[in-house]
Coordinates of C-alpha atoms and ligand atoms in Angstrom, one line a residue:
X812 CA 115.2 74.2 161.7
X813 CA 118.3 72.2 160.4
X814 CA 118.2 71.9 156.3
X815 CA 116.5 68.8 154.9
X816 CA 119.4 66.0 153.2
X817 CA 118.5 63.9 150.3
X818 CA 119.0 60.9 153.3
X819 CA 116.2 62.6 155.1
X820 CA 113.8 61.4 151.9
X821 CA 111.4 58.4 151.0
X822 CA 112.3 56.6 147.6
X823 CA 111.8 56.8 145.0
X824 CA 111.1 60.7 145.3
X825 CA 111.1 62.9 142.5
X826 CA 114.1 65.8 142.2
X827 CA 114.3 69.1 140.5
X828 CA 117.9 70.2 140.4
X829 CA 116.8 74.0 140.9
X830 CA 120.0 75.7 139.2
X831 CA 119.3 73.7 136.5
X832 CA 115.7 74.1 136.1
X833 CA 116.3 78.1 136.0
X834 CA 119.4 78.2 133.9
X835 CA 117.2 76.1 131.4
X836 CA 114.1 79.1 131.9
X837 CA 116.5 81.7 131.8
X838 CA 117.7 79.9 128.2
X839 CA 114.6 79.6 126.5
X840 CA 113.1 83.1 127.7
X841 CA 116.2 84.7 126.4
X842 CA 115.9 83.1 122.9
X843 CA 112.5 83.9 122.9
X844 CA 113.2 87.8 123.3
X845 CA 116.3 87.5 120.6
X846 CA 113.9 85.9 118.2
X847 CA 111.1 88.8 119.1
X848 CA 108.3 86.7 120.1
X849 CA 106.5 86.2 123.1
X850 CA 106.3 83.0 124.8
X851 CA 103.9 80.9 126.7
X852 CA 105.0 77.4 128.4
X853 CA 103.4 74.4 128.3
X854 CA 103.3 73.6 131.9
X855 CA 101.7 70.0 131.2
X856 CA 105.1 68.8 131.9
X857 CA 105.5 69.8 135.7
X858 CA 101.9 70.6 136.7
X859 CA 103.4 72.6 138.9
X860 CA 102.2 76.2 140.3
X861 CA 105.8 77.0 141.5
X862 CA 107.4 76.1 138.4
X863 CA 104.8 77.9 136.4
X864 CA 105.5 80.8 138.6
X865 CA 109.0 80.7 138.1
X866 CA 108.5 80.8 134.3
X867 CA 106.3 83.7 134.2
X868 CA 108.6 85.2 136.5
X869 CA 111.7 85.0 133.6
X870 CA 109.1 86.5 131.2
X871 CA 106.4 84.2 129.6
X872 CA 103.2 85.5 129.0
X873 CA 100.6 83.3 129.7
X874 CA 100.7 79.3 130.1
X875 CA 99.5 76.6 127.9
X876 CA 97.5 73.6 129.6
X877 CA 96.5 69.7 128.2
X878 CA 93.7 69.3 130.6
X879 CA 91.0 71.6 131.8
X880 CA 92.0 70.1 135.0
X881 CA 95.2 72.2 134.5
X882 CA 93.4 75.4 133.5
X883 CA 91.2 74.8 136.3
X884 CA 94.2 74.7 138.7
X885 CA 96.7 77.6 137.5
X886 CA 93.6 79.7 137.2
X887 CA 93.0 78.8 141.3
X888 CA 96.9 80.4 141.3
X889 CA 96.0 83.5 139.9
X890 CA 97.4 82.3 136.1
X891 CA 95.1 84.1 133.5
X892 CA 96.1 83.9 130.5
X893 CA 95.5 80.4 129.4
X894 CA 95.3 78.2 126.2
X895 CA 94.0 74.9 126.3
X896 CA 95.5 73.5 123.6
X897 CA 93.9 69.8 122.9
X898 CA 90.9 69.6 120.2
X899 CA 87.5 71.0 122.2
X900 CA 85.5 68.5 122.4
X901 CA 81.6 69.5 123.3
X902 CA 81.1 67.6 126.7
X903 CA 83.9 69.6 127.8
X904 CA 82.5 73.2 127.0
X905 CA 80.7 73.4 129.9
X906 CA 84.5 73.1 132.5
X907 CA 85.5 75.8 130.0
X908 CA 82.5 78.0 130.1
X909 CA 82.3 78.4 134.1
X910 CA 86.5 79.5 133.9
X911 CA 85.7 82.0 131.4
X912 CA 82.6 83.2 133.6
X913 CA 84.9 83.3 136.6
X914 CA 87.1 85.8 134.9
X915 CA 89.7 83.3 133.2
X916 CA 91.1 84.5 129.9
X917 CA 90.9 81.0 128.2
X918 CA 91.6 80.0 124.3
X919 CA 90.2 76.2 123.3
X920 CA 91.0 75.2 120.0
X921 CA 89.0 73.5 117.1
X922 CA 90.5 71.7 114.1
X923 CA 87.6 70.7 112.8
X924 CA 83.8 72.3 110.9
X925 CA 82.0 70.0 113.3
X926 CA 83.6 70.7 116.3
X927 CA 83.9 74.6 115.7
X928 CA 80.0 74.7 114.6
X929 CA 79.7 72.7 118.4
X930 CA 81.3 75.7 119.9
X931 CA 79.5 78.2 118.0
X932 CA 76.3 76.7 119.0
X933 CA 77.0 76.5 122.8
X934 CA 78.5 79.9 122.6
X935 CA 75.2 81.7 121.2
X936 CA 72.5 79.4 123.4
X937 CA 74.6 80.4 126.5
X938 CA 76.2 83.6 125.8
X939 CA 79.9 82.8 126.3
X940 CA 82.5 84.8 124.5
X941 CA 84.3 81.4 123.3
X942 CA 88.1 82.9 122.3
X943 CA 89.2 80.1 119.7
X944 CA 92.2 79.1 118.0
X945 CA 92.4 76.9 114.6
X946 CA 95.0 74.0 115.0
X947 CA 97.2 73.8 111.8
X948 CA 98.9 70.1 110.9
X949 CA 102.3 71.7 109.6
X950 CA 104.4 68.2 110.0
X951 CA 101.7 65.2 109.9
X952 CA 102.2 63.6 113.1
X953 CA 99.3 64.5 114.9
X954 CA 96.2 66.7 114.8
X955 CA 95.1 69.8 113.2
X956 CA 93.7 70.7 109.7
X957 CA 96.1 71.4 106.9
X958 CA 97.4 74.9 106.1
X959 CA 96.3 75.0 102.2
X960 CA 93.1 73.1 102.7
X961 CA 89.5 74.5 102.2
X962 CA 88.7 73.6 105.9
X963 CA 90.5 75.9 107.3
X964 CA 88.5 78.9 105.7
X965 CA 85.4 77.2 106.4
X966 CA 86.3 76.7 110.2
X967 CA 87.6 80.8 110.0
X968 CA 84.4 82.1 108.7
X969 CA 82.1 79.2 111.3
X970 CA 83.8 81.7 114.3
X971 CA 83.8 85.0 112.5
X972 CA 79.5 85.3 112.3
X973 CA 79.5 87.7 114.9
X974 CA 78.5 85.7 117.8
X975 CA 79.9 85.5 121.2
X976 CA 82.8 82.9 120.0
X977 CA 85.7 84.4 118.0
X978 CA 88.5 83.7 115.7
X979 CA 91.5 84.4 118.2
X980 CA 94.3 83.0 115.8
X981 CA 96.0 79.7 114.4
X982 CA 98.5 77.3 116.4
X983 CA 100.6 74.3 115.7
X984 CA 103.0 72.2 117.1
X985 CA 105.6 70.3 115.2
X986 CA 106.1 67.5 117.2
X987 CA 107.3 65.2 114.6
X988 CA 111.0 67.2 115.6
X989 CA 110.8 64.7 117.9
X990 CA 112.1 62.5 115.3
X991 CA 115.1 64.4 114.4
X992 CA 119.1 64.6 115.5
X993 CA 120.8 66.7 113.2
X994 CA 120.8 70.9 113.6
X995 CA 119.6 70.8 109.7
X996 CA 117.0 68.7 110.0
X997 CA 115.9 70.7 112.9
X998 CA 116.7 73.8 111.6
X999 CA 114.1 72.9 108.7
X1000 CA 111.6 71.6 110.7
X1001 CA 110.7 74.7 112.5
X1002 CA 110.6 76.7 109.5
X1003 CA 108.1 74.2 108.1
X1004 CA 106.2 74.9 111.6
X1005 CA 106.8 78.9 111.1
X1006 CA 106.2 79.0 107.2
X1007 CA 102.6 76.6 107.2
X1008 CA 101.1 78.1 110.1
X1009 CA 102.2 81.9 109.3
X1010 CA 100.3 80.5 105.5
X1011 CA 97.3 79.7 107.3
X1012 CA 97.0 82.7 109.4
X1013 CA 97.4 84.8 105.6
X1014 CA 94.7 82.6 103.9
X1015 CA 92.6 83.7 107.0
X1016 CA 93.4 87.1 106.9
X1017 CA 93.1 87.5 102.6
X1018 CA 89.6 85.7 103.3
X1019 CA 88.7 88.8 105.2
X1020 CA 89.0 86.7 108.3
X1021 CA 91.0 88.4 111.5
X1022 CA 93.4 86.5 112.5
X1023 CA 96.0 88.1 115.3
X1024 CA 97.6 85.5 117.1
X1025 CA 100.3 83.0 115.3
X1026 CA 101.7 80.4 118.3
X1027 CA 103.9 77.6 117.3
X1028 CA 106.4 75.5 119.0
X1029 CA 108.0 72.1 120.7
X1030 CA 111.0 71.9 122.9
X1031 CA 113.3 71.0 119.7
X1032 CA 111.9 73.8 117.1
X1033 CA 111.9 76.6 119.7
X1034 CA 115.6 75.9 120.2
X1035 CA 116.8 75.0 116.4
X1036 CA 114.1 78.4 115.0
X1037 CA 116.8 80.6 112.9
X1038 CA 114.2 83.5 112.9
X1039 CA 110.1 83.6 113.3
X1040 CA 108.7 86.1 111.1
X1041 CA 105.0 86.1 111.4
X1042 CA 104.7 84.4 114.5
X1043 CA 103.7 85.8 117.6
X1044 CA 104.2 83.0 120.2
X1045 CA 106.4 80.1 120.6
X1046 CA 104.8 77.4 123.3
X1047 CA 107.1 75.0 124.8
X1048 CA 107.0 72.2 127.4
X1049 CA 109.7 70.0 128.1
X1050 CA 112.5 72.5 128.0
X1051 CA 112.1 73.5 131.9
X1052 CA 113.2 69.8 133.0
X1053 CA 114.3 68.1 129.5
X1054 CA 115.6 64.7 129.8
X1055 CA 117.2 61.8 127.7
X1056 CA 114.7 62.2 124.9
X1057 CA 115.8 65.5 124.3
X1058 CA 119.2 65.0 124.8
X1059 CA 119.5 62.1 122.2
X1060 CA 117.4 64.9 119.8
X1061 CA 120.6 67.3 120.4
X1062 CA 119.2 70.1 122.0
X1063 CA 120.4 69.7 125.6
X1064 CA 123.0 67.8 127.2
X1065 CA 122.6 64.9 130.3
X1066 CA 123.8 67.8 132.4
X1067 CA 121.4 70.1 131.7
X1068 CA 118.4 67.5 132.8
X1069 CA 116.8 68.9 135.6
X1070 CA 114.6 66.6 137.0
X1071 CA 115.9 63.3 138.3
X1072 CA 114.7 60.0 140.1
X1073 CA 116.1 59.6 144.1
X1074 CA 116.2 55.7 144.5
X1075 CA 118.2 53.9 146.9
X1076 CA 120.1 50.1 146.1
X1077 CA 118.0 47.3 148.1
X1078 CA 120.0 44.5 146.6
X1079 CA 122.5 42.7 144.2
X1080 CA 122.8 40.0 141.5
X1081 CA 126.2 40.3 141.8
X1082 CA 127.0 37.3 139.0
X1083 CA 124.7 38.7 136.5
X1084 CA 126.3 42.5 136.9
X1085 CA 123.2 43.6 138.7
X1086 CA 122.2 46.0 141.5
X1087 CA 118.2 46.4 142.6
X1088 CA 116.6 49.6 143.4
X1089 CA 113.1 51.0 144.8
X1090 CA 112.6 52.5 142.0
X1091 CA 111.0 50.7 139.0
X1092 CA 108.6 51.6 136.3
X1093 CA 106.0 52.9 138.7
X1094 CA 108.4 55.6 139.8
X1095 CA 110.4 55.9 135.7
X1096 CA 107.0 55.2 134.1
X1097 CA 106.6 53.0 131.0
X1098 CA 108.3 55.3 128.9
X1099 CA 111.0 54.0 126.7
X1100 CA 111.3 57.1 124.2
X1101 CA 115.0 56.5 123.7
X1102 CA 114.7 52.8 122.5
X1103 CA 114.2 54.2 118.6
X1104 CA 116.9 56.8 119.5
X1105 CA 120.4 56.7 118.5
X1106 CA 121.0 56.1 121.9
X1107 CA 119.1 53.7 124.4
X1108 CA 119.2 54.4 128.2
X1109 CA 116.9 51.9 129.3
X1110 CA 114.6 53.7 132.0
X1111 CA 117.1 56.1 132.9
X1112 CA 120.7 57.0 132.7
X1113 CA 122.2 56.6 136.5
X1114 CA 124.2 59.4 138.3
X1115 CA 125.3 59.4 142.2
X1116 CA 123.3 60.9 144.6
X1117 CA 125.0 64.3 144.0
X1118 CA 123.8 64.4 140.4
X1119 CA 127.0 63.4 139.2
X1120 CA 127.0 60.7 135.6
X1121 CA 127.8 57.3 136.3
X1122 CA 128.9 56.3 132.8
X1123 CA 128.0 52.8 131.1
X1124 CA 125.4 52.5 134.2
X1125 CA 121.5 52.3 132.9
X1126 CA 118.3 51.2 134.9
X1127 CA 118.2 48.2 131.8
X1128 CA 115.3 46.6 133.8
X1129 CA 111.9 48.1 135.3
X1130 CA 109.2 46.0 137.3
X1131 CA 106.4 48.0 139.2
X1132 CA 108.9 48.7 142.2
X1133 CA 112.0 47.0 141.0
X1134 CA 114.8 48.9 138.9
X1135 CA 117.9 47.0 137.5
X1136 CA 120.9 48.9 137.4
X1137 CA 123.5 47.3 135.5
X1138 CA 126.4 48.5 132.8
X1139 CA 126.6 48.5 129.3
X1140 CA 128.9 46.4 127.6
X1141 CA 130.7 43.4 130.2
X1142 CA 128.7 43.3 133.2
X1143 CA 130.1 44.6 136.7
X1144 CA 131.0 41.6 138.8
X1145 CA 131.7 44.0 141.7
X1146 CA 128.6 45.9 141.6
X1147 CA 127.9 44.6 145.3
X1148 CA 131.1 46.8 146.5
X1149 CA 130.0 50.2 144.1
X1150 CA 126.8 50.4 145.0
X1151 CA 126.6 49.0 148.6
X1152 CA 122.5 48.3 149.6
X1153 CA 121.2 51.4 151.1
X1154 CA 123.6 53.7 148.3
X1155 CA 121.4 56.6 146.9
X1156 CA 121.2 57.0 143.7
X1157 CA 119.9 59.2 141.0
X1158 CA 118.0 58.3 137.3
X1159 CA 117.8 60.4 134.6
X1160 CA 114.7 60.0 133.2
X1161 CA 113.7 59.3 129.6
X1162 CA 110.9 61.3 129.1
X1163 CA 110.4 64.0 131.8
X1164 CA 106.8 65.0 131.6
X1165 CA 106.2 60.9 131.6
X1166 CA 108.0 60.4 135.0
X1167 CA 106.9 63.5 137.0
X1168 CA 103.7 62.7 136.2
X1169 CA 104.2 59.5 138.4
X1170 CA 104.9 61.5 141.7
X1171 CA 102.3 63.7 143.9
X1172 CA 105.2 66.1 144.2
X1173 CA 108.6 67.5 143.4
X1174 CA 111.5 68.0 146.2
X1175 CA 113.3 71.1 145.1
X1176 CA 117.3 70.5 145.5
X1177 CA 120.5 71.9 145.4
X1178 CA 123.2 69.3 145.5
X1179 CA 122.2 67.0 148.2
X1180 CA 120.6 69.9 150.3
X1181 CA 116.6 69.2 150.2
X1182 CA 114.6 72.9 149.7
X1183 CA 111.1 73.3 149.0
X1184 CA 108.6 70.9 148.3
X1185 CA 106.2 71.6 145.3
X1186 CA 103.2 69.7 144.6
X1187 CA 101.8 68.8 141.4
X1188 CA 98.5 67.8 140.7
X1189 CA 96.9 65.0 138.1
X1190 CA 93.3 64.7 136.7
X1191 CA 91.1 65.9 134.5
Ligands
PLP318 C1 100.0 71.7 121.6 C2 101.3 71.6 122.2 N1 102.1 72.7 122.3 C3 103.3 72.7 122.8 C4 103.9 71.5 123.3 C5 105.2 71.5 123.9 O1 106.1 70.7 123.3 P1 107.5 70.3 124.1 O2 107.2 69.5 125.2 O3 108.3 69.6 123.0 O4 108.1 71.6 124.4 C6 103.1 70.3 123.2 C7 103.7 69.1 123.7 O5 103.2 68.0 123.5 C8 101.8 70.4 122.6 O6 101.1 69.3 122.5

């Protein structure tokens, strides 16, 4: 069979520029071993068994999942070793219960008396040998209960009465790094993330409490961590694709974005600078993450169809199937002859996780040559 072009494809289709995807596993695996921790990837961001497969291949140990949907599917794969790692909340202990039954290693988490004393209580009237975790707030931005508080010890000794639920260990993620730019500020934010949650797991353990496993991390704090004493995981997500988020943040650069946006030019403005593309914020999604940034790409910084930058060129405009393409600065009177209709083109996107999660599936490519296709799933 001949080999599958980029021309050969429907748009807007979703790309993942395979060398770049494994250069950025074989990146983050290898930092992970320098730093002497084990590491377990959030694979919310592709939903992808291949990609999943690909990082446990480089060397993670186990996977990380939002949605019990997620758990339910890598688990179908022959995936393990899985934490879900959103707040358990008690409707949702029955899903986990019948994965544990069928042989799934699963860890839920509770950051709260009243939902751990939920868990406990399921666990004993049903028998099922609940592993949880206790989700430490070490930056403020989100969930979790805090590393000096009395709460935590309360929580610990809830799940260490000897019933079928246990005290696995602590976990946090520091997503506030999100916020950040500068290797300092970075640097300092994944300590805080190490420091609190190693705290908690030692308030746990003086309290008599067992605590073994310590699992921290985001895409920015994984890469900025000078050292991880204490800790004996590091979860990250976004790393496998990253995007213009992260790239703004300072821990990648555009070239190392993985995943990208195949769209093809259906028409001009040519006296407002514009060209118009199949692919709009149903394809990009809503997601503006680098408007607050010190740099704004609109939906998506655009590159040829060969991956190649196009620089000043944005999609500055988003309907459901309508992109706008236009350069920064004076607009491009000729845009008509640079980007004829039917031109294939490629967007960056701004938060990778965001737009992937508006396509059933990925095309794998290398240059313009189409490879595999890998299908991700949604749900809960
Ligand atoms: C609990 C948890 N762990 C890890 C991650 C991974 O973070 P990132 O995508 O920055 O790598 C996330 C992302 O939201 C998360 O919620």
């Amino acid at each position: 069979m001949d080999a599958m072009h980029l021309q050969d494809l429907n748009t807007p289709a979703a790309l993942v520029d395979t060398a770049r995807m494994q250069r950025n596993i074989a990146r983050m695996q290898q930092r992970m071993g320098s730093l002497g921790v084990a590491f377990r990837p959030h694979v919310k961001t592709t939903k992808c068994v291949a990609i999943a497969q690909a990082q446990i291949t480089a060397g993670a140990r186990g996977i990380t999942v939002s949605t019990l949907k997620e758990a339910e599917q890598f688990f179908a794969a022959g995936i393990k070793d899985i934490l879900y790692a959103v707040g358990m909340s008690p409707p949702k202990l029955k899903q986990a219960a019948a994965l544990i039954a069928q042989g799934c290693a699963l860890k839920i988490i509770a950051d709260s008396a009243a939902s751990a004393a939920a868990i406990v209580a399921y666990a004993r009237q049903h028998g099922v040998p609940f592993e949880v975790w206790i989700e430490i707030d070490t930056d403020g931005h989100r969930s979790g209960v805090q590393p000096q508080g009395d709460e935590l010890i309360t929580i610990g000794q809830l799940l260490h009465q000897g019933g079928p639920a246990t005290l696995g260990g602590v976990m946090t993620h520091a997503g506030s790094s999100y916020d950040l730019n500068t290797p300092e500020a970075l640097q300092a934010m994944a300590e805080q993330e190490r420091s609190l949650c190693v705290l908690a797991a030692e308030r746990l353990r003086a309290a008599g409490l067992r605590c073994p496993v310590v699992s921290v991390g985001s895409t920015p704090t994984a890469l900025s961590a000078q050292q991880l004493q204490g800790v004996t995981e590091v979860r990250a997500g976004v790393y496998v694709f990253f995007d213009l988020v992260m790239a703004n943040v300072g821990v990648c650069s555009l070239e190392d974005v993985a995943l990208s946006v195949l769209t093809t030019v259906i028409g001009h403005q040519s006296d407002k600078g514009w060209a118009i593309v199949d692919a709009g914020w149903m394809a990009m999604s809503r997601d503006r993450g680098t408007q607050k940034q010190t740099r704004d790409y609109g939906y998506g910084q655009l590159c040829d169809a060969n991956g190649q930058r196009i620089e000043g060129y944005t999609l500055t405009g988003a309907n459901q199937e309508h992109g706008i393409v236009s350069r920064s600065g004076e607009a491009d009177q000729n845009i008509a002859q640079h980007f004829p209709v039917g031109t294939q083109l490629r967007v960056l996107p701004n938060h990778a996780c965001a737009t992937g999660a508006q396509f059933p599936e990925y095309h794998a490519v290398n240059g313009q040559e189409v490879g595999a296709t890998w299908p991700r799933f949604y749900g809960w």
